[in-house]
Every structure is written in C-alpha cells, then in structure tokens.
Short mmCIF file of C-alpha atoms and ligand atoms in Angstrom, two decimals:
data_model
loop_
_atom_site.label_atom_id
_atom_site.label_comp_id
_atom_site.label_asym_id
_atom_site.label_seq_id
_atom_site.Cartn_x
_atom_site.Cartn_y
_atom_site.Cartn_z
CA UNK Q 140 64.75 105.41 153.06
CA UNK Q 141 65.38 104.27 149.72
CA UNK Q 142 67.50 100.65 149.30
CA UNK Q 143 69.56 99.48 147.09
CA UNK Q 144 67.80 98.01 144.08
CA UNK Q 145 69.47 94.40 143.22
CA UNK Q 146 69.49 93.64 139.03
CA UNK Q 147 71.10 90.99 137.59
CA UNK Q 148 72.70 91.21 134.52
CA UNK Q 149 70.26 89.97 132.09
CA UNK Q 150 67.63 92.46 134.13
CA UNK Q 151 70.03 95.48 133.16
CA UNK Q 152 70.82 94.18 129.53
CA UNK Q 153 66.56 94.03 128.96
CA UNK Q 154 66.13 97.46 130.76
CA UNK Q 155 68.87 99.08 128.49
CA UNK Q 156 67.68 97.77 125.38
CA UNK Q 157 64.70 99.40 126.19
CA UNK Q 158 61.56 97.03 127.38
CA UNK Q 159 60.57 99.30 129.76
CA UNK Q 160 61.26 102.62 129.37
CA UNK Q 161 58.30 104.26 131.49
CA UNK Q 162 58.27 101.70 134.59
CA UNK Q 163 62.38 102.10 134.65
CA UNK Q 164 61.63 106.05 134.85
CA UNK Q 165 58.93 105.94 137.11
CA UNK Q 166 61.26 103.85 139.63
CA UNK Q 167 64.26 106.07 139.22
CA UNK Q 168 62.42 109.16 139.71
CA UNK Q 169 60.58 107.97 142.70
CA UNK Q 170 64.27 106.76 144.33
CA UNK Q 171 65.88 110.00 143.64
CA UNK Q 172 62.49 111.49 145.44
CA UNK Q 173 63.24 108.74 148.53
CA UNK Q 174 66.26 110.61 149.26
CA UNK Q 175 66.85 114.16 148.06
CA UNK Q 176 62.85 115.03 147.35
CA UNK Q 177 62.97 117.99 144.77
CA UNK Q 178 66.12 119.34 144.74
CA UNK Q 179 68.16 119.08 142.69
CA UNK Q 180 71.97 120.34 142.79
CA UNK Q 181 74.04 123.05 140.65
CA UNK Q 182 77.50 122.64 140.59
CA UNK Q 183 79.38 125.35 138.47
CA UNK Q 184 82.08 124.12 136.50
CA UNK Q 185 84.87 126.37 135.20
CA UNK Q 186 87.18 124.45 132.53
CA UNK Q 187 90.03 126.37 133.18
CA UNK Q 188 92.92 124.63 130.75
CA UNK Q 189 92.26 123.14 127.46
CA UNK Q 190 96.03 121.77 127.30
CA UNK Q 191 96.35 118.16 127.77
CA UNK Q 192 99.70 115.59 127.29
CA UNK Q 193 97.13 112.80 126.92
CA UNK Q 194 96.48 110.88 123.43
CA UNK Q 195 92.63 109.72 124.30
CA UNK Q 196 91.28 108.35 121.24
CA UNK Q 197 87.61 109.89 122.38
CA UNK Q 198 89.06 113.44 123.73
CA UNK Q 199 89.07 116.69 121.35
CA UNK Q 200 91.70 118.10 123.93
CA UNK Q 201 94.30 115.12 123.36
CA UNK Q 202 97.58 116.17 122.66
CA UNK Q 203 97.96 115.11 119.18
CA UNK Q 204 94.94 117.42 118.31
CA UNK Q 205 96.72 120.60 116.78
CA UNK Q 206 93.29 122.05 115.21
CA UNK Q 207 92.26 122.49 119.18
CA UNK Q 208 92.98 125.88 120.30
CA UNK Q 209 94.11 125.66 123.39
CA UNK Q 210 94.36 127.89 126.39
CA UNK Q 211 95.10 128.37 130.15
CA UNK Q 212 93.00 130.75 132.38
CA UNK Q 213 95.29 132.53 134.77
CA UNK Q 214 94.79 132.05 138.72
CA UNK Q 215 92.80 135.68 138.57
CA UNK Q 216 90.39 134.92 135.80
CA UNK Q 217 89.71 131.48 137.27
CA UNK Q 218 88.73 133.45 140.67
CA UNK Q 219 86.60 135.46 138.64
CA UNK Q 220 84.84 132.86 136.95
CA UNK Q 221 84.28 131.28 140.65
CA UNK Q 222 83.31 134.56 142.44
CA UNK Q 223 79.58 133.82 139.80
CA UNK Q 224 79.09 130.74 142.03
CA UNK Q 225 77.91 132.29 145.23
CA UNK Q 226 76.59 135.30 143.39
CA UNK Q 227 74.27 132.89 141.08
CA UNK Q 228 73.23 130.45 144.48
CA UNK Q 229 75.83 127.89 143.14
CA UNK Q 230 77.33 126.12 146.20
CA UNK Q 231 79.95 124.09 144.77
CA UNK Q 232 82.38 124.87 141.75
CA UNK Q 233 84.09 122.09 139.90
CA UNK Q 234 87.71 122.98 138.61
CA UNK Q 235 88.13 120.70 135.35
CA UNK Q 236 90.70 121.23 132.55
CA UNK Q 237 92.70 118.68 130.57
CA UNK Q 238 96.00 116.75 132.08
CA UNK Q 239 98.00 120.13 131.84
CA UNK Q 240 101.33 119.11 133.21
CA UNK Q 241 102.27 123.06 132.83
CA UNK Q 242 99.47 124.57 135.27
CA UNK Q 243 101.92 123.98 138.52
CA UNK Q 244 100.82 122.41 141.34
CA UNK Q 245 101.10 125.13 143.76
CA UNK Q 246 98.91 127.28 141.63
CA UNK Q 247 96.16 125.14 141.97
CA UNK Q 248 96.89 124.48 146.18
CA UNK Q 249 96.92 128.09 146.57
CA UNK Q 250 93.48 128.45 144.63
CA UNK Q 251 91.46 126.10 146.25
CA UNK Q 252 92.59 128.24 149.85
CA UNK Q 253 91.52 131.48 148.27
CA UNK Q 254 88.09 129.61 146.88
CA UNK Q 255 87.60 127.83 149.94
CA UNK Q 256 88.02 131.30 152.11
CA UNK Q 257 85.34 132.98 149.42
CA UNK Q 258 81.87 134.17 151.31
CA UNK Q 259 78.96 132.91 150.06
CA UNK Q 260 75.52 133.91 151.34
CA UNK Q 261 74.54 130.65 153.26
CA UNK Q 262 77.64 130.97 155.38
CA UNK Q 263 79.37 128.11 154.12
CA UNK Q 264 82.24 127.76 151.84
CA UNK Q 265 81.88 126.63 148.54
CA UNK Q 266 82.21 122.86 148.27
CA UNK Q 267 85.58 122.48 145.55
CA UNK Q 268 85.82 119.44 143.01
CA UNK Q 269 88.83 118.48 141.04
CA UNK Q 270 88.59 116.95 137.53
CA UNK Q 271 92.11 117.05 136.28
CA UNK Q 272 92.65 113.25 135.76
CA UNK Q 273 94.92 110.98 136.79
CA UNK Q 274 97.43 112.15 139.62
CA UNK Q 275 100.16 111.20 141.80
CA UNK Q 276 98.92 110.33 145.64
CA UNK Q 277 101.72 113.28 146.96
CA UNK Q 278 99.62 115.68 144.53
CA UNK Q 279 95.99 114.67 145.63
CA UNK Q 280 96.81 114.54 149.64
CA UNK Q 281 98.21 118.59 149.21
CA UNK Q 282 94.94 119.24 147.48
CA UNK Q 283 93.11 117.89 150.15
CA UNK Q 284 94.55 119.88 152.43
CA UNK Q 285 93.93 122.51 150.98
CA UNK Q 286 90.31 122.34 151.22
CA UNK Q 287 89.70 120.28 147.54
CA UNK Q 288 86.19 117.91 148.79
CA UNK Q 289 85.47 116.11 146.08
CA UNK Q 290 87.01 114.57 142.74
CA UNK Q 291 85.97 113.36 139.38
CA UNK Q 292 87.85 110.62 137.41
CA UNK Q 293 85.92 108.49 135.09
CA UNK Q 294 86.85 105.57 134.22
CA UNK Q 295 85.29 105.66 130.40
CA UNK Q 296 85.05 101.78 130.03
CA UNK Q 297 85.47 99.24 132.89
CA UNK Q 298 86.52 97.12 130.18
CA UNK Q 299 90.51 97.15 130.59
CA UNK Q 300 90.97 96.35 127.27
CA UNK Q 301 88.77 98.99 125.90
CA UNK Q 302 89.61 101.59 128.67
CA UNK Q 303 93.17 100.99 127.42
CA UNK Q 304 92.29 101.03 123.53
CA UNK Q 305 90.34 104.31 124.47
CA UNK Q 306 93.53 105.73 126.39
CA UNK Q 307 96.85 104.65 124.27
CA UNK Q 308 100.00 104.88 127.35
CA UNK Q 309 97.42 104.78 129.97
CA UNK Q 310 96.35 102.08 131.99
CA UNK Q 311 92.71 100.32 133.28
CA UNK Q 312 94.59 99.66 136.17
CA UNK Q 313 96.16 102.86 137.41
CA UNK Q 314 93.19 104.92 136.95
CA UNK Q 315 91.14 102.09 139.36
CA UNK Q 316 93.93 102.71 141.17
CA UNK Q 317 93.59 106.70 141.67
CA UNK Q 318 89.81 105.97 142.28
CA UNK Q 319 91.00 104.05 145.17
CA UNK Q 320 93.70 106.42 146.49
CA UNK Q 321 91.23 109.77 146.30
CA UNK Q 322 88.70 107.23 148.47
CA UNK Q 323 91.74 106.95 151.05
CA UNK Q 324 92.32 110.46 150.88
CA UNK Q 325 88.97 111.23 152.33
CA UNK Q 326 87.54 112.57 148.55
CA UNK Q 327 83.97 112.03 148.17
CA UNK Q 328 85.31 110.22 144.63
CA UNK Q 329 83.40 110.17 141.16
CA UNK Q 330 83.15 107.76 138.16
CA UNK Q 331 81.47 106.98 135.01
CA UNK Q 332 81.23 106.00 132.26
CA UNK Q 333 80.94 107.21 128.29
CA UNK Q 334 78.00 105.71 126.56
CA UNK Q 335 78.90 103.98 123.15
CA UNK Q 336 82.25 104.78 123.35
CA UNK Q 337 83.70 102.42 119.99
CA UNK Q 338 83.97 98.79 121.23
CA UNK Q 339 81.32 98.69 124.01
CA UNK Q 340 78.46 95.68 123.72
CA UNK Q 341 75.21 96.42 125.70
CA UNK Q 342 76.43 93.81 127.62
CA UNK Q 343 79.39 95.22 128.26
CA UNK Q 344 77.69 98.83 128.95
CA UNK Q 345 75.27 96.49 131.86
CA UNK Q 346 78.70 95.04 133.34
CA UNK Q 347 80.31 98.38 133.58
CA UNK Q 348 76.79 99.70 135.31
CA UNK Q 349 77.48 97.03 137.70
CA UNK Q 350 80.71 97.24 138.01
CA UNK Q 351 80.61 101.15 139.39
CA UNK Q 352 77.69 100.26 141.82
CA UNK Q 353 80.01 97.93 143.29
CA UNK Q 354 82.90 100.46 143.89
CA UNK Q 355 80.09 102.04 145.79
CA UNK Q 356 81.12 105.80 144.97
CA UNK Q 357 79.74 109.27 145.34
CA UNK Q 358 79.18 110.65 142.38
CA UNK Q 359 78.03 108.83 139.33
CA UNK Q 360 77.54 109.62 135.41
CA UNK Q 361 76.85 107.86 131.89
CA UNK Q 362 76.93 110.25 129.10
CA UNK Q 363 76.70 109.38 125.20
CA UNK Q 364 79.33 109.21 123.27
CA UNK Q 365 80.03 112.65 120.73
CA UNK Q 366 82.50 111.70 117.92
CA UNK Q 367 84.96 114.83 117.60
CA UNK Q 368 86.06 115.26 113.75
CA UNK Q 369 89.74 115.78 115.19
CA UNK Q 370 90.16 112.17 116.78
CA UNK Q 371 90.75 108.89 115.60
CA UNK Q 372 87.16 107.86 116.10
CA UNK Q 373 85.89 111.11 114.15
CA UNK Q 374 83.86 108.22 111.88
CA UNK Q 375 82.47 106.48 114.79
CA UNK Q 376 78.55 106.10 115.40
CA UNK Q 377 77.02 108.15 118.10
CA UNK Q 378 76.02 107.02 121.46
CA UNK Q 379 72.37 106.74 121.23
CA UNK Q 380 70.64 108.98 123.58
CA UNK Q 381 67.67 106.40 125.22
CA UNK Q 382 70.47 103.69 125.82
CA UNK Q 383 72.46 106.65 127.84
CA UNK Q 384 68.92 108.12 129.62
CA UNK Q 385 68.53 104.38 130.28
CA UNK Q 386 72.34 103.65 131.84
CA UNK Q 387 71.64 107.22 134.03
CA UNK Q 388 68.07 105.37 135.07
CA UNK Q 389 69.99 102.46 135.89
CA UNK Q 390 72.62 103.91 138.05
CA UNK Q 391 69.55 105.62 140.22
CA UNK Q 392 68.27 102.17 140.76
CA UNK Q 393 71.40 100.91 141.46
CA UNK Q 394 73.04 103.45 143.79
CA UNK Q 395 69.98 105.70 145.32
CA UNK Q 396 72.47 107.75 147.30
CA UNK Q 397 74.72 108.55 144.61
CA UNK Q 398 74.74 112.68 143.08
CA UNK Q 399 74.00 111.69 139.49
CA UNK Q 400 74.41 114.31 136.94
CA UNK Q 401 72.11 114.59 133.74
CA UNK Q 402 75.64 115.23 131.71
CA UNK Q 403 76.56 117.98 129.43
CA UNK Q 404 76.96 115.35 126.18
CA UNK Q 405 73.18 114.95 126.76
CA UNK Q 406 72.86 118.56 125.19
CA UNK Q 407 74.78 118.08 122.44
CA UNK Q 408 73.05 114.91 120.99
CA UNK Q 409 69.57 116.46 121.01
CA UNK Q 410 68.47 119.46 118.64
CA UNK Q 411 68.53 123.25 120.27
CA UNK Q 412 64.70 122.86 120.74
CA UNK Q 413 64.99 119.89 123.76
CA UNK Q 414 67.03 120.26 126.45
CA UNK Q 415 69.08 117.02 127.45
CA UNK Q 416 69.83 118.56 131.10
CA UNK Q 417 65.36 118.48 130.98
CA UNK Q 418 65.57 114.56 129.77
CA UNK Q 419 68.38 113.56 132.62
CA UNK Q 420 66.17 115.20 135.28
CA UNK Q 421 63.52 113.29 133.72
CA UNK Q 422 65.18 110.06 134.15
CA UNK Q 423 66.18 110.00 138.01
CA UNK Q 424 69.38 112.97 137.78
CA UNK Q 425 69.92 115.13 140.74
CA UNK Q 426 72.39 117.50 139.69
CA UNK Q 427 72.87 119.66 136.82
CA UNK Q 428 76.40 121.63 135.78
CA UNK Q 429 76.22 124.60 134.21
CA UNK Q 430 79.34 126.13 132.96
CA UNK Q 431 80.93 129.27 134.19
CA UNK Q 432 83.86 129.31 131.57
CA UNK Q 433 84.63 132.51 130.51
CA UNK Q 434 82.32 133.47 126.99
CA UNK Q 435 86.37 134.41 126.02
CA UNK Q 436 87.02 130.51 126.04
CA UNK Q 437 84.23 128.86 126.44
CA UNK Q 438 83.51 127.07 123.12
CA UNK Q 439 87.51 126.44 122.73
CA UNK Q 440 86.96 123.70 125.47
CA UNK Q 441 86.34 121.07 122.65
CA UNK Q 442 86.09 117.88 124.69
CA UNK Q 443 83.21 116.88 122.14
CA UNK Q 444 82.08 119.02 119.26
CA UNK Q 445 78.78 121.26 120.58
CA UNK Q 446 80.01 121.79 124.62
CA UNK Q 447 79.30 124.91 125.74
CA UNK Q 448 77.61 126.06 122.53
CA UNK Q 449 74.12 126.56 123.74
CA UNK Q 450 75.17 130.04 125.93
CA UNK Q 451 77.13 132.97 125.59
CA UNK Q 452 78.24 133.16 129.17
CA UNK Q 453 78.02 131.76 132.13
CA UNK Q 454 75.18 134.17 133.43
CA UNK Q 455 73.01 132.88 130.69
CA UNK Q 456 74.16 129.04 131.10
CA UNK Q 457 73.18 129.22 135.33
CA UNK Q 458 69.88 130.84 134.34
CA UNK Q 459 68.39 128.27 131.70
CA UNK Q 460 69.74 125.61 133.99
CA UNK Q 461 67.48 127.07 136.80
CA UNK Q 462 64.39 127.40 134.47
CA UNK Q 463 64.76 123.60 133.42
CA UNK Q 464 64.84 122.83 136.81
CA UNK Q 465 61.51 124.35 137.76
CA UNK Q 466 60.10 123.36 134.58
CA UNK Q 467 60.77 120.17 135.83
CA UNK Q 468 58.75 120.74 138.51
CA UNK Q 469 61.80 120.65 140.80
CA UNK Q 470 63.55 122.91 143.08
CA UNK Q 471 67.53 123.94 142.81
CA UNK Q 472 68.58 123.04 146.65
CA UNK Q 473 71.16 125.52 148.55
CA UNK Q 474 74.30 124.66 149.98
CA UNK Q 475 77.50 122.06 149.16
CA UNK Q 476 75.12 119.37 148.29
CA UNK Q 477 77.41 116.54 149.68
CA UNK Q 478 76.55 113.32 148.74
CA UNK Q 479 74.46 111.85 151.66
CA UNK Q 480 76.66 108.45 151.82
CA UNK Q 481 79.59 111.20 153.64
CA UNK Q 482 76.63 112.81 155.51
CA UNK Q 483 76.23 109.25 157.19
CA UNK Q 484 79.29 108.86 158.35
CA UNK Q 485 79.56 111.58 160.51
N1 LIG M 546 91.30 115.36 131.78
C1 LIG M 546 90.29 114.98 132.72
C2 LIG M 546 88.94 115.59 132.36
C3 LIG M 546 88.42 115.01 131.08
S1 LIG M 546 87.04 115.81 130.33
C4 LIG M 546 90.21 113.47 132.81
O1 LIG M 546 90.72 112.78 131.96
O2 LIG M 546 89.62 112.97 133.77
C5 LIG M 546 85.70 115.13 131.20
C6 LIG M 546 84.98 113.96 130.58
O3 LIG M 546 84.46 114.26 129.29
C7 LIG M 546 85.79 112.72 130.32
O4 LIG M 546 86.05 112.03 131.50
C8 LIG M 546 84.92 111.94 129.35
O5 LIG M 546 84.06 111.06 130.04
C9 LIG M 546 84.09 113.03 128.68
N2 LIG M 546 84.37 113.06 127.23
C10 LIG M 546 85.50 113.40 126.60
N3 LIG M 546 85.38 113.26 125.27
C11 LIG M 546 84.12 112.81 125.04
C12 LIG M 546 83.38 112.49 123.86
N4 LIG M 546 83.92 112.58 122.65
N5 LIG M 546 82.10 112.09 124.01
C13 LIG M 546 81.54 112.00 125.24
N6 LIG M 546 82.19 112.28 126.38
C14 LIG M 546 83.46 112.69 126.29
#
C-alpha cells in the first residue's frame, strides 16, 4: 500500500520550479498505480446555472459580469443531462453551477432523490457531488439526506489574504469553515487550489500544497489559472501549465489516496492538438470530468474563456475522454469511484 510521501517545503518549492520533472512523474504515476492500478474515474459534470451573486475577481460567472449570458437549466433538462451518465458508463454526476441564490433549495433536495433513485447498469446508484459553493450547515445536512455523497469547494488560495483579495465580501475563514462542516456532515469533501491565481509566490503555491495535505481530504485539484477578458484580472499572466502538472504531481505524492482530477483549465491552456486531460493522466491524475452540459448552454458556462469549447455535446465530450484514457494506456473503472480513505472506514 502506498504511504504518505513526507516533503518539506524547500523539497516542494525545488520540485515545482521544475528540477525534476521526470523522477517527480515517475513517482506520482507509480503511487496512483499503488492504489487504484489503471483506472481511472469519469465523473460527469452538468453545470446547470451560470447565475452567481458572487464578485470573484478570477470567475467569468461573477455577478458584476453583464457580458456573461447567463442561464438556469430547469429540474427536467438537468435529469436529462444526468440520464447520459449511466447510459455513457459514468457512475457519478457532479451538479456544479455558480452561487445562484434563485435555484431554491428544495429543487435541488428533490433532484438529488430522483438522481439517486435513477438505474444504472451496475446496480448501484449514481454517486451525486455538489459544487455550488459556500452554504449554510441547515442547507448541506438536507442535501445529505437526500442522498448528495460528495462536495467540491475549493479554497483558490490558502493564503487568507489572497483568498480574500480573490473573493471581495467573502472570507478565508468561512469557506475553511464549510470545508469543515461538509467533513461533519459525512461528505467525502474536496479542495484545491487555482494555479497562478494574481498574488501567489511559488512559495506560497508549495505552502498551500501543504496546507491541503494536511486537511487530509478526499478529493484534490490544482488547475492553472485562465484570465477571463470580463474580470478585473483580464490583464493578468497565465498560470503556467508545468508549474500546475507539477502542483497535481505533488498532491499524488502528498496524498496517495486522494481522487485527483487532471482539471478542465488544463485544456484550455494547451493548443487543440494536445490534450491537457492526456498531460494530467500523465502526471499521477485519476479522474477525468467530462461535461454533460447541454450543447444549448454549454459554452455560456464561462468560468474561464475556452471551457467546454473542445465538444459539441456531451456524447462527444464522454467519448474523447474515454479514448485519452486508453491512449493512456489506462482503463476507465466502473462504479461510484469513492475515494478509498471512506472505503476504510467502513
Ligand atoms: N460557485 C462554485 C463553483 C465555482 S466554478 C464555487 O465557488 O465553489 C469551479 C472552479 O472553477 C472554481 O472553484 C475555480 O477554482 C475554477 N475557476 C474559476 N475561474 C477560473 C479561472 N479564471 N481560471 C482557472 N480556474 C478558475
């Protein structure tokens, strides 16, 4: 079984600066073989709102933003999009949207019962995950109950000062806070963190790797920062695609057990011709997340100029995402895919 790797600081710092690329992917790869061999995990996402009452200086969807179109999938098309997952051999779907105060919280308790009573060929429901940042503890404990497993939440900096900078009104603290409160709830809980986001040192980036080891969570991710041309940081450089393969390498070492995802910004930093999903899996990632938005909508989900561009639909997105895999020389694996740190404590 694969252990924890212990890196100091300084140890991260040289690895993300780059001084050895191969023998850092050569040691991820082989601990994401140590534990899930070669599968690798498909989660279909469906980004179901691009509304948001949040003023995130990174975030295409932020309120402020009135050259985002914006729009809200209704209960039935959202089904429709998720009935693809089980058709397609996708055994979780992840329900994302921006902090749409207007999609009511009953709609979304009585979705995730109708998801979670969905068939699916392998006989068990479809694993459910949440994205819809921060919320209050009353909201997250009904969505437990009714059947939500996991949720997503990233943290974006684990700087406080730059996590607030990043999030004007919000705070470092609160969103720690939800982190903590899904954990309670019984969520298998996610993190990450946004490569390059404006402000961030490599030392900084190594803390924040650190940091989320500690917190020991589930789910895991470090994708490169895309400047949207409708935010304050339009001007801003790029995250630089090694330093984010490297942070994803990293977090592998780091946290063995952990579902890592080779992120959707990946693809939009590269040219057409490379695929970044190919490069995360390349780099110790175990799960990739095709989107099953609507073609309707799709590209009016704007988080970061380029996301969801490369397919027309859903069909199209699950497919390539299953050729990279076994390009990769890898396997997509069946079933929830639950990360194996809840597996052990059962
Ligand atoms: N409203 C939810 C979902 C946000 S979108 C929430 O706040 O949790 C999902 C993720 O996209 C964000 O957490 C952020 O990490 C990423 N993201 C948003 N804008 C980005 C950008 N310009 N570049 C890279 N990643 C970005």
């Amino acid at each position: 079984m694969s252990q924890t790797t212990t890196l100091s600081l300084g140890e991260i710092i040289d690895a993300l600066m780059g001084d050895d690329d191969a023998g850092l992917y050569a040691a991820a790869c082989e601990a994401r073989y140590d534990v899930f061999g070669d599968f690798v995990h498909l989660r279909g996402i469906v980004e179901f709102s691009s509304h948001c009452v949040r003023h995130c200086k990174y975030c295409g969807l932020r309120a402020p933003n009135a050259q985002q179109q914006r729009y809200r999938m209704t209960p039935e098309e959202i089904l429709d999009a998720v009935r693809l997952a089980p058709e397609l051999g996708l055994g979780t779907i992840v329900l994302q949207s921006g902090d749409d105060r207007a999609f009511a919280p009953s709609a979304i308790e009585k979705l995730l019962v109708e998801i979670k009573s969905l068939p699916t060929p392998w006989g068990e429901p479809l694993a459910v995950t949440l994205s819809l940042g921060e919320r209050s503890e009353e909201e997250l404990r009904r969505y437990k109950e009714c059947g939500a497993d996991r949720y997503l939440l990233k943290l974006e900096s684990c700087d406080a000062a730059l996590h607030d900078k990043a999030r004007p009104g919000e705070s470092f603290a609160a969103r720690l806070a939800c982190l903590e409160t899904l954990r309670k709830l019984g969520y298998e809980v996610g993190s990450g963190v946004i490569v390059g986001i404006p402000g961030q040192s490599m030392e900084r980036l190594a803390k924040d790797l650190l940091f989320l080891a500690e917190l020991d969570l589930h789910m895991l991710s470090a994708g490169p920062f895309v400047p949207h041309p409708e935010t304050p940081w339009a001007d801003a450089p790029w995250g630089d695609l090694d330093v984010a393969l490297r942070a994803t390498a990293l977090m592998r070492l780091l946290e063995p057990r952990t579902n890592i995802p080779a992120t959707s910004a990946l693809d939009s930093v590269v040219p057409p011709e490379i695929s970044g999903k190919r490069l995360g899996l390349d780099v110790g990632a175990n799960v990739l997340m095709p989107s099953l938005t609507p073609g309707t909508v799709r590209n009016s989900y704007s988080i970061y100029p380029g996301k969801n561009r490369r397919h027309a639909d859903a069909i199209s997105a699950v497919e390539d995402t299953i050729a990279v895999i076994r390009r990769a020389g890898m396997e997509p694996a069946q079933g929830q895919g639950a990360s194996p740190k809840m597996e052990r404590k059962e």
